[in-house]
Amino acid sequence: MSAHRTWRQKLSFGNIGAVYVWVIIIIVFSIAVPEHFLTGFTLRAIVNNYTISGLAALAVLIPMATGTFDASIGGNMSLSGVICAYLLLHTALPIGVVVLITLGAGLALGLFNVLIVVVLGISSLIGTLATWLIADALSVAIADNMTLSGPRISGSFAHWFSGANLSGFAIPFFYMLLIALLLWALMARTIAGRYIYAVGFNAHVARLAGIRVKVIQTGALLCSGLIGALAGIVLTAHVASATPAVGDSYLLPAFAAVFVGATQFKAKRFNVPGTIIAAFMLGTGQYGLLVAGAPQWTPDVFQGLALIAAIGLTHLYDPNRAGSRSTAKQSPDEGPVVGHDSELASAERHILTAVPE
């Protein structure tokens, strides 16, 4: 009976609702436009086109898990793509060196966010939005407000970062799966993952427990900058060109996927599997609307409504929300929650249970 209840809980809508919504979306469009939607081409198109959204979502996931926003993802992708394209067109550097320089630029942008958020203590939302604007402006300056394209971008570079297909699936999909696996292992199976969730739960309490909060937040923002730069590289290869500010359109899908993903699975925390499922669920809905001939503005409405619903569900399951069991008053046997010792004990208990099962 206990095992039955466990499986029922794991398969409940509250636990994997995005999967059920995904199935419903597939059924609806399969009925509405079966000749266009129920094809292998559709599957490959969704996977290949929305891998970039998945990478962008993974980029903002770890900062979100630490309680920090990285709203510079769009600017990072734009600037990284332009830097990559510019170096390919105007230098004779090997593709590998160009990619490494571009990834270094993403790390530099992450380091700039660290300066703003961690060192100066500016609100992460406001600070990284400012970084986004700066990065977009730099992308315009480097590209001279023009689209960069040429044979070196559409040739072997595009082959390795977009066109090299395995069974019809572009190779960036497998890059994304590898990064997702590494991030999942980090967040769900390591002490560092416990620290990440502890900082996101309550940075002050985590600090009392001896966690180096600034180091955790610094690592998260640097990781975001690196993955964001990779997303910019893949985007440039995918469209065989680089346009200033082109990455801005990925900001909302990235955060929508992370917030929707946070409503999935037992812990109700920002997590890798939920984020990936949400990214492709949202992509399926968008692609279905386009195939069905819906107006061009409807995918954005779909994404916006999904984000609103996700934030609402995340708030509903938030363990810090007033009235939830985790913030309810302690029983008389537990004693009052006052003073440094009590907060430290609370921090230690949280760290021991921070990683989702």
mmCIF file of C-alpha atoms in Angstrom:
data_model
loop_
_atom_site.group_PDB
_atom_site.id
_atom_site.type_symbol
_atom_site.label_atom_id
_atom_site.label_comp_id
_atom_site.label_asym_id
_atom_site.label_seq_id
_atom_site.Cartn_x
_atom_site.Cartn_y
_atom_site.Cartn_z
ATOM 1 C CA MET A 1 0.000 0.000 0.000
ATOM 2 C CA SER A 2 2.840 2.343 0.861
ATOM 3 C CA ALA A 3 4.502 1.669 -2.497
ATOM 4 C CA HIS A 4 1.168 2.278 -4.232
ATOM 5 C CA ARG A 5 0.816 5.644 -2.511
ATOM 6 C CA THR A 6 4.397 6.534 -3.445
ATOM 7 C CA TRP A 7 3.802 5.866 -7.136
ATOM 8 C CA ARG A 8 0.483 7.666 -7.036
ATOM 9 C CA GLN A 9 2.221 10.686 -5.557
ATOM 10 C CA LYS A 10 5.020 10.565 -8.134
ATOM 11 C CA LEU A 11 2.506 10.395 -10.982
ATOM 12 C CA SER A 12 0.170 13.034 -9.544
ATOM 13 C CA PHE A 13 -0.568 16.244 -11.434
ATOM 14 C CA GLY A 14 0.966 18.263 -8.631
ATOM 15 C CA ASN A 15 4.247 16.418 -9.140
ATOM 16 C CA ILE A 16 4.548 16.161 -12.940
ATOM 17 C CA GLY A 17 1.810 18.481 -14.175
ATOM 18 C CA ALA A 18 3.973 19.806 -17.032
ATOM 19 C CA VAL A 19 4.220 16.293 -18.473
ATOM 20 C CA TYR A 20 0.425 15.977 -18.533
ATOM 21 C CA VAL A 21 0.079 19.453 -20.052
ATOM 22 C CA TRP A 22 2.671 18.466 -22.646
ATOM 23 C CA VAL A 23 0.657 15.357 -23.528
ATOM 24 C CA ILE A 24 -2.537 17.429 -23.790
ATOM 25 C CA ILE A 25 -0.799 19.922 -26.101
ATOM 26 C CA ILE A 26 0.369 17.067 -28.339
ATOM 27 C CA ILE A 27 -3.132 15.555 -28.439
ATOM 28 C CA VAL A 28 -4.797 18.897 -29.242
ATOM 29 C CA PHE A 29 -2.503 19.710 -32.165
ATOM 30 C CA SER A 30 -2.544 16.105 -33.376
ATOM 31 C CA ILE A 31 -6.308 16.412 -33.720
ATOM 32 C CA ALA A 32 -6.267 19.977 -35.094
ATOM 33 C CA VAL A 33 -3.541 19.561 -37.721
ATOM 34 C CA PRO A 34 -2.701 15.841 -37.914
ATOM 35 C CA GLU A 35 -1.171 16.025 -41.386
ATOM 36 C CA HIS A 36 1.396 18.614 -40.266
ATOM 37 C CA PHE A 37 1.928 17.868 -36.573
ATOM 38 C CA LEU A 38 2.049 14.066 -36.356
ATOM 39 C CA THR A 39 5.297 13.676 -38.278
ATOM 40 C CA GLY A 40 8.895 12.847 -37.547
ATOM 41 C CA PHE A 41 9.810 16.221 -39.018
ATOM 42 C CA THR A 42 7.808 17.935 -36.270
ATOM 43 C CA LEU A 43 9.642 16.016 -33.555
ATOM 44 C CA ARG A 44 13.032 16.905 -34.997
ATOM 45 C CA ALA A 45 12.021 20.522 -35.569
ATOM 46 C CA ILE A 46 10.879 20.977 -31.958
ATOM 47 C CA VAL A 47 14.019 19.345 -30.551
ATOM 48 C CA ASN A 48 16.429 21.208 -32.837
ATOM 49 C CA ASN A 49 14.736 24.615 -32.654
ATOM 50 C CA TYR A 50 14.139 24.708 -28.906
ATOM 51 C CA THR A 51 17.478 23.312 -27.774
ATOM 52 C CA ILE A 52 18.684 26.926 -27.658
ATOM 53 C CA SER A 53 15.817 27.805 -25.305
ATOM 54 C CA GLY A 54 16.822 24.825 -23.173
ATOM 55 C CA LEU A 55 20.424 26.037 -22.978
ATOM 56 C CA ALA A 56 19.272 29.553 -22.064
ATOM 57 C CA ALA A 57 17.050 28.100 -19.337
ATOM 58 C CA LEU A 58 19.926 26.032 -17.925
ATOM 59 C CA ALA A 59 22.046 29.192 -17.881
ATOM 60 C CA VAL A 60 19.667 31.006 -15.540
ATOM 61 C CA LEU A 61 18.753 27.922 -13.496
ATOM 62 C CA ILE A 62 21.681 27.808 -11.056
ATOM 63 C CA PRO A 63 21.558 31.530 -10.157
ATOM 64 C CA MET A 64 17.822 31.122 -9.561
ATOM 65 C CA ALA A 65 18.505 28.145 -7.273
ATOM 66 C CA THR A 66 20.785 30.403 -5.205
ATOM 67 C CA GLY A 67 18.105 33.085 -4.982
ATOM 68 C CA THR A 68 19.797 35.273 -7.610
ATOM 69 C CA PHE A 69 18.423 36.508 -10.925
ATOM 70 C CA ASP A 70 20.507 36.585 -14.087
ATOM 71 C CA ALA A 71 18.414 38.689 -16.425
ATOM 72 C CA SER A 72 21.437 39.346 -18.658
ATOM 73 C CA ILE A 73 21.012 36.063 -20.545
ATOM 74 C CA GLY A 74 19.607 37.770 -23.652
ATOM 75 C CA GLY A 75 22.449 40.276 -23.799
ATOM 76 C CA ASN A 76 24.977 37.524 -23.144
ATOM 77 C CA MET A 77 23.695 35.486 -26.080
ATOM 78 C CA SER A 78 23.641 38.551 -28.357
ATOM 79 C CA LEU A 79 27.160 39.686 -27.428
ATOM 80 C CA SER A 80 28.625 36.171 -27.531
ATOM 81 C CA GLY A 81 27.109 35.503 -30.935
ATOM 82 C CA VAL A 82 28.426 38.765 -32.374
ATOM 83 C CA ILE A 83 31.918 38.249 -30.906
ATOM 84 C CA CYS A 84 32.023 34.730 -32.327
ATOM 85 C CA ALA A 85 30.848 35.839 -35.774
ATOM 86 C CA TYR A 86 33.177 38.843 -35.837
ATOM 87 C CA LEU A 87 36.235 36.726 -34.998
ATOM 88 C CA LEU A 88 35.293 34.138 -37.610
ATOM 89 C CA LEU A 89 34.890 36.790 -40.305
ATOM 90 C CA HIS A 90 37.737 39.164 -39.475
ATOM 91 C CA THR A 91 40.490 36.883 -38.184
ATOM 92 C CA ALA A 92 42.161 33.670 -39.281
ATOM 93 C CA LEU A 93 41.882 32.114 -35.832
ATOM 94 C CA PRO A 94 40.903 28.435 -35.750
ATOM 95 C CA ILE A 95 37.284 27.707 -34.876
ATOM 96 C CA GLY A 96 38.275 26.112 -31.580
ATOM 97 C CA VAL A 97 40.173 29.232 -30.492
ATOM 98 C CA VAL A 98 37.259 31.468 -31.518
ATOM 99 C CA VAL A 99 34.882 29.342 -29.445
ATOM 100 C CA LEU A 100 37.192 29.490 -26.417
ATOM 101 C CA ILE A 101 37.506 33.284 -26.701
ATOM 102 C CA THR A 102 33.718 33.579 -26.946
ATOM 103 C CA LEU A 103 33.225 31.379 -23.889
ATOM 104 C CA GLY A 104 35.784 33.582 -22.118
ATOM 105 C CA ALA A 105 33.677 36.620 -23.010
ATOM 106 C CA GLY A 106 30.683 34.907 -21.412
ATOM 107 C CA LEU A 107 32.721 34.269 -18.262
ATOM 108 C CA ALA A 108 33.798 37.931 -18.271
ATOM 109 C CA LEU A 109 30.152 38.985 -18.442
ATOM 110 C CA GLY A 110 29.394 36.638 -15.559
ATOM 111 C CA LEU A 111 32.293 38.182 -13.620
ATOM 112 C CA PHE A 112 30.826 41.629 -14.277
ATOM 113 C CA ASN A 113 27.544 40.392 -12.793
ATOM 114 C CA VAL A 114 29.491 39.116 -9.788
ATOM 115 C CA LEU A 115 30.958 42.596 -9.300
ATOM 116 C CA ILE A 116 27.524 44.186 -9.451
ATOM 117 C CA VAL A 117 25.535 41.652 -7.436
ATOM 118 C CA VAL A 118 27.962 39.971 -5.038
ATOM 119 C CA VAL A 119 30.592 42.667 -4.445
ATOM 120 C CA LEU A 120 28.519 45.851 -4.672
ATOM 121 C CA GLY A 121 25.360 44.227 -3.307
ATOM 122 C CA ILE A 122 23.040 45.667 -5.964
ATOM 123 C CA SER A 123 19.734 43.841 -6.475
ATOM 124 C CA SER A 124 20.400 40.969 -8.859
ATOM 125 C CA LEU A 125 17.313 41.725 -10.958
ATOM 126 C CA ILE A 126 18.204 45.404 -11.433
ATOM 127 C CA GLY A 127 21.936 44.795 -11.762
ATOM 128 C CA THR A 128 21.730 42.032 -14.357
ATOM 129 C CA LEU A 129 19.110 43.941 -16.339
ATOM 130 C CA ALA A 130 21.691 46.733 -16.558
ATOM 131 C CA THR A 131 24.267 44.180 -17.725
ATOM 132 C CA TRP A 132 21.796 43.021 -20.370
ATOM 133 C CA LEU A 133 21.494 46.568 -21.760
ATOM 134 C CA ILE A 134 25.275 47.047 -21.743
ATOM 135 C CA ALA A 135 25.855 43.728 -23.510
ATOM 136 C CA ASP A 136 23.252 44.560 -26.142
ATOM 137 C CA ALA A 137 24.883 47.953 -26.739
ATOM 138 C CA LEU A 138 28.297 46.308 -27.120
ATOM 139 C CA SER A 139 26.864 43.833 -29.625
ATOM 140 C CA VAL A 140 25.559 46.748 -31.695
ATOM 141 C CA ALA A 141 28.940 48.506 -31.498
ATOM 142 C CA ILE A 142 30.990 45.452 -32.494
ATOM 143 C CA ALA A 143 28.691 44.547 -35.395
ATOM 144 C CA ASP A 144 28.239 48.201 -36.402
ATOM 145 C CA ASN A 145 24.496 47.557 -36.126
ATOM 146 C CA MET A 146 24.653 45.075 -39.007
ATOM 147 C CA THR A 147 24.009 41.361 -39.394
ATOM 148 C CA LEU A 148 27.269 39.447 -39.622
ATOM 149 C CA SER A 149 27.317 36.518 -42.043
ATOM 150 C CA GLY A 150 29.799 34.768 -44.271
ATOM 151 C CA PRO A 151 31.237 31.455 -45.456
ATOM 152 C CA ARG A 152 33.214 30.765 -42.255
ATOM 153 C CA ILE A 153 30.008 30.972 -40.204
ATOM 154 C CA SER A 154 27.888 28.825 -42.490
ATOM 155 C CA GLY A 155 30.665 26.298 -43.134
ATOM 156 C CA SER A 156 32.411 23.971 -40.700
ATOM 157 C CA PHE A 157 31.518 26.169 -37.715
ATOM 158 C CA ALA A 158 27.791 25.711 -38.382
ATOM 159 C CA HIS A 159 28.438 22.011 -39.003
ATOM 160 C CA TRP A 160 29.843 21.443 -35.523
ATOM 161 C CA PHE A 161 27.474 23.707 -33.627
ATOM 162 C CA SER A 162 24.226 23.246 -35.529
ATOM 163 C CA GLY A 163 24.273 21.150 -38.676
ATOM 164 C CA ALA A 164 26.021 17.959 -37.575
ATOM 165 C CA ASN A 165 23.002 15.692 -37.282
ATOM 166 C CA LEU A 166 22.726 12.392 -35.450
ATOM 167 C CA SER A 167 19.570 10.521 -36.557
ATOM 168 C CA GLY A 168 18.097 13.843 -37.599
ATOM 169 C CA PHE A 169 18.811 15.600 -34.310
ATOM 170 C CA ALA A 170 21.306 18.468 -34.375
ATOM 171 C CA ILE A 171 24.387 17.982 -32.240
ATOM 172 C CA PRO A 172 23.611 20.965 -29.896
ATOM 173 C CA PHE A 173 20.779 18.849 -28.494
ATOM 174 C CA PHE A 174 23.382 16.415 -27.209
ATOM 175 C CA TYR A 175 25.493 19.286 -25.881
ATOM 176 C CA MET A 176 22.441 20.417 -23.944
ATOM 177 C CA LEU A 177 21.790 16.911 -22.606
ATOM 178 C CA LEU A 178 25.402 16.649 -21.406
ATOM 179 C CA ILE A 179 25.237 20.022 -19.649
ATOM 180 C CA ALA A 180 21.874 19.111 -18.123
ATOM 181 C CA LEU A 181 23.306 15.829 -16.816
ATOM 182 C CA LEU A 182 26.300 17.606 -15.276
ATOM 183 C CA LEU A 183 24.122 20.252 -13.640
ATOM 184 C CA TRP A 184 21.711 17.609 -12.339
ATOM 185 C CA ALA A 185 24.602 15.671 -10.794
ATOM 186 C CA LEU A 186 25.946 18.874 -9.236
ATOM 187 C CA MET A 187 22.640 20.044 -7.793
ATOM 188 C CA ALA A 188 21.094 16.741 -6.772
ATOM 189 C CA ARG A 189 24.033 14.550 -5.814
ATOM 190 C CA THR A 190 26.763 16.715 -4.286
ATOM 191 C CA ILE A 191 27.452 18.758 -1.167
ATOM 192 C CA ALA A 192 27.789 21.815 -3.415
ATOM 193 C CA GLY A 193 24.206 21.185 -4.507
ATOM 194 C CA ARG A 194 23.085 21.212 -0.886
ATOM 195 C CA TYR A 195 24.856 24.519 -0.424
ATOM 196 C CA ILE A 196 23.244 25.968 -3.568
ATOM 197 C CA TYR A 197 19.748 25.139 -2.317
ATOM 198 C CA ALA A 198 20.577 26.271 1.214
ATOM 199 C CA VAL A 199 21.702 29.691 -0.055
ATOM 200 C CA GLY A 200 18.578 29.976 -2.184
ATOM 201 C CA PHE A 201 16.384 29.014 0.772
ATOM 202 C CA ASN A 202 17.858 31.613 3.127
ATOM 203 C CA ALA A 203 21.261 33.196 2.508
ATOM 204 C CA HIS A 204 21.492 34.625 6.042
ATOM 205 C CA VAL A 205 20.795 31.311 7.715
ATOM 206 C CA ALA A 206 23.179 29.535 5.317
ATOM 207 C CA ARG A 207 25.892 32.019 6.266
ATOM 208 C CA LEU A 208 25.326 31.249 9.951
ATOM 209 C CA ALA A 209 25.870 27.575 9.154
ATOM 210 C CA GLY A 210 29.296 28.357 7.729
ATOM 211 C CA ILE A 211 28.451 28.325 4.021
ATOM 212 C CA ARG A 212 30.437 30.815 1.953
ATOM 213 C CA VAL A 213 27.396 32.429 0.389
ATOM 214 C CA LYS A 214 29.308 34.841 -1.826
ATOM 215 C CA VAL A 215 31.411 32.021 -3.246
ATOM 216 C CA ILE A 216 28.278 30.023 -4.094
ATOM 217 C CA GLN A 217 26.615 33.026 -5.760
ATOM 218 C CA THR A 218 29.827 33.859 -7.636
ATOM 219 C CA GLY A 219 30.082 30.320 -8.993
ATOM 220 C CA ALA A 220 26.421 30.382 -10.041
ATOM 221 C CA LEU A 221 26.775 33.645 -11.982
ATOM 222 C CA LEU A 222 29.996 32.495 -13.670
ATOM 223 C CA CYS A 223 28.333 29.223 -14.660
ATOM 224 C CA SER A 224 25.403 31.199 -16.067
ATOM 225 C CA GLY A 225 27.747 33.392 -18.100
ATOM 226 C CA LEU A 226 29.538 30.357 -19.546
ATOM 227 C CA ILE A 227 26.389 28.453 -20.542
ATOM 228 C CA GLY A 228 24.813 31.655 -21.869
ATOM 229 C CA ALA A 229 27.830 32.185 -24.130
ATOM 230 C CA LEU A 230 27.495 28.613 -25.419
ATOM 231 C CA ALA A 231 23.829 29.316 -26.178
ATOM 232 C CA GLY A 232 24.922 32.394 -28.142
ATOM 233 C CA ILE A 233 27.430 30.317 -30.116
ATOM 234 C CA VAL A 234 24.797 27.697 -30.928
ATOM 235 C CA LEU A 235 22.317 30.404 -31.949
ATOM 236 C CA THR A 236 24.859 31.939 -34.328
ATOM 237 C CA ALA A 237 25.537 28.550 -35.900
ATOM 238 C CA HIS A 238 21.826 27.750 -36.097
ATOM 239 C CA VAL A 239 20.956 30.851 -38.157
ATOM 240 C CA ALA A 240 24.416 31.067 -39.821
ATOM 241 C CA SER A 241 24.667 34.725 -38.825
ATOM 242 C CA ALA A 242 24.808 37.057 -35.839
ATOM 243 C CA THR A 243 22.521 40.034 -35.340
ATOM 244 C CA PRO A 244 22.862 42.543 -32.483
ATOM 245 C CA ALA A 245 20.321 42.017 -29.686
ATOM 246 C CA VAL A 246 19.071 38.777 -31.284
ATOM 247 C CA GLY A 247 19.318 36.952 -27.954
ATOM 248 C CA ASP A 248 16.765 39.196 -26.260
ATOM 249 C CA SER A 249 13.872 37.023 -27.430
ATOM 250 C CA TYR A 250 15.208 34.143 -25.314
ATOM 251 C CA LEU A 251 14.887 35.943 -21.980
ATOM 252 C CA LEU A 252 11.205 35.170 -21.394
ATOM 253 C CA PRO A 253 11.379 31.533 -22.605
ATOM 254 C CA ALA A 254 14.351 30.898 -20.302
ATOM 255 C CA PHE A 255 12.638 32.203 -17.185
ATOM 256 C CA ALA A 256 9.326 30.626 -18.157
ATOM 257 C CA ALA A 257 11.003 27.214 -18.426
ATOM 258 C CA VAL A 258 12.787 27.628 -15.075
ATOM 259 C CA PHE A 259 9.628 28.728 -13.243
ATOM 260 C CA VAL A 260 7.453 26.058 -14.838
ATOM 261 C CA GLY A 261 10.148 23.498 -14.061
ATOM 262 C CA ALA A 262 10.138 24.583 -10.414
ATOM 263 C CA THR A 263 6.566 23.343 -10.074
ATOM 264 C CA GLN A 264 7.641 19.831 -11.090
ATOM 265 C CA PHE A 265 8.817 16.905 -8.990
ATOM 266 C CA LYS A 266 8.805 16.322 -5.262
ATOM 267 C CA ALA A 267 10.936 19.119 -3.889
ATOM 268 C CA LYS A 268 9.148 22.011 -5.609
ATOM 269 C CA ARG A 269 12.481 23.677 -6.204
ATOM 270 C CA PHE A 270 14.313 24.934 -9.266
ATOM 271 C CA ASN A 271 15.609 21.739 -10.825
ATOM 272 C CA VAL A 272 17.199 20.483 -14.030
ATOM 273 C CA PRO A 273 14.725 17.772 -15.170
ATOM 274 C CA GLY A 274 11.730 20.050 -14.664
ATOM 275 C CA THR A 275 13.447 22.881 -16.553
ATOM 276 C CA ILE A 276 14.227 20.702 -19.586
ATOM 277 C CA ILE A 277 10.711 19.246 -19.671
ATOM 278 C CA ALA A 278 9.206 22.735 -19.382
ATOM 279 C CA ALA A 279 11.432 24.142 -22.151
ATOM 280 C CA PHE A 280 10.280 21.532 -24.658
ATOM 281 C CA MET A 281 6.682 21.606 -23.435
ATOM 282 C CA LEU A 282 6.573 25.357 -24.092
ATOM 283 C CA GLY A 283 8.365 24.828 -27.401
ATOM 284 C CA THR A 284 5.805 22.229 -28.459
ATOM 285 C CA GLY A 285 2.981 24.667 -27.741
ATOM 286 C CA GLN A 286 4.655 27.451 -29.697
ATOM 287 C CA TYR A 287 5.478 25.227 -32.647
ATOM 288 C CA GLY A 288 1.970 23.797 -32.673
ATOM 289 C CA LEU A 289 0.460 27.262 -32.844
ATOM 290 C CA LEU A 290 2.679 28.179 -35.783
ATOM 291 C CA VAL A 291 1.888 24.934 -37.638
ATOM 292 C CA ALA A 292 -1.820 25.478 -37.010
ATOM 293 C CA GLY A 293 -1.595 28.862 -38.718
ATOM 294 C CA ALA A 294 -2.301 30.938 -35.607
ATOM 295 C CA PRO A 295 -1.346 34.631 -35.726
ATOM 296 C CA GLN A 296 2.329 35.374 -35.061
ATOM 297 C CA TRP A 297 1.570 37.006 -31.730
ATOM 298 C CA THR A 298 -0.121 33.941 -30.194
ATOM 299 C CA PRO A 299 3.096 32.052 -29.206
ATOM 300 C CA ASP A 300 4.143 35.034 -27.091
ATOM 301 C CA VAL A 301 0.738 35.098 -25.413
ATOM 302 C CA PHE A 302 1.044 31.362 -24.759
ATOM 303 C CA GLN A 303 4.460 31.858 -23.155
ATOM 304 C CA GLY A 304 3.288 34.790 -21.066
ATOM 305 C CA LEU A 305 0.295 32.889 -19.724
ATOM 306 C CA ALA A 306 2.493 29.861 -19.004
ATOM 307 C CA LEU A 307 4.903 32.052 -17.032
ATOM 308 C CA ILE A 308 2.102 33.639 -15.005
ATOM 309 C CA ALA A 309 0.664 30.215 -14.234
ATOM 310 C CA ALA A 310 4.111 28.895 -13.307
ATOM 311 C CA ILE A 311 4.828 31.717 -10.886
ATOM 312 C CA GLY A 312 1.428 31.174 -9.306
ATOM 313 C CA LEU A 313 2.057 27.455 -8.885
ATOM 314 C CA THR A 314 5.581 28.068 -7.587
ATOM 315 C CA HIS A 315 4.172 30.461 -4.991
ATOM 316 C CA LEU A 316 1.489 27.934 -4.081
ATOM 317 C CA TYR A 317 4.119 25.282 -3.330
ATOM 318 C CA ASP A 318 6.706 27.678 -1.872
ATOM 319 C CA PRO A 319 7.921 26.261 1.477
ATOM 320 C CA ASN A 320 8.644 29.798 2.695
ATOM 321 C CA ARG A 321 5.105 30.993 2.030
ATOM 322 C CA ALA A 322 3.227 32.189 5.069
ATOM 323 C CA GLY A 323 0.929 29.478 6.348
ATOM 324 C CA SER A 324 2.864 26.600 4.823
ATOM 325 C CA ARG A 325 3.976 23.764 7.022
ATOM 326 C CA SER A 326 7.659 24.663 6.828
ATOM 327 C CA THR A 327 7.055 28.148 8.229
ATOM 328 C CA ALA A 328 4.377 27.261 10.722
ATOM 329 C CA LYS A 329 5.097 27.972 14.366
ATOM 330 C CA GLN A 330 6.995 25.324 16.233
ATOM 331 C CA SER A 331 5.283 23.175 18.774
ATOM 332 C CA PRO A 332 5.932 23.889 22.476
ATOM 333 C CA ASP A 333 8.215 20.828 22.636
ATOM 334 C CA GLU A 334 10.546 22.376 20.065
ATOM 335 C CA GLY A 335 11.010 25.587 21.956
ATOM 336 C CA PRO A 336 10.976 29.184 20.690
ATOM 337 C CA VAL A 337 12.832 30.187 17.539
ATOM 338 C CA VAL A 338 14.905 33.076 18.826
ATOM 339 C CA GLY A 339 18.561 34.024 18.870
ATOM 340 C CA HIS A 340 21.664 32.986 16.973
ATOM 341 C CA ASP A 341 21.741 29.399 18.253
ATOM 342 C CA SER A 342 18.207 28.719 17.052
ATOM 343 C CA GLU A 343 18.933 30.134 13.595
ATOM 344 C CA LEU A 344 22.113 28.086 13.363
ATOM 345 C CA ALA A 345 20.247 24.914 14.294
ATOM 346 C CA SER A 346 17.633 25.764 11.669
ATOM 347 C CA ALA A 347 20.383 26.252 9.083
ATOM 348 C CA GLU A 348 21.998 22.933 9.879
ATOM 349 C CA ARG A 349 18.659 21.120 9.616
ATOM 350 C CA HIS A 350 17.936 22.776 6.273
ATOM 351 C CA ILE A 351 21.331 21.927 4.777
ATOM 352 C CA LEU A 352 20.849 18.258 5.674
ATOM 353 C CA THR A 353 17.570 18.190 3.750
ATOM 354 C CA ALA A 354 18.302 20.711 1.012
ATOM 355 C CA VAL A 355 18.837 18.339 -1.902
ATOM 356 C CA PRO A 356 15.657 17.047 -3.614
ATOM 357 C CA GLU A 357 15.196 13.311 -3.526
#
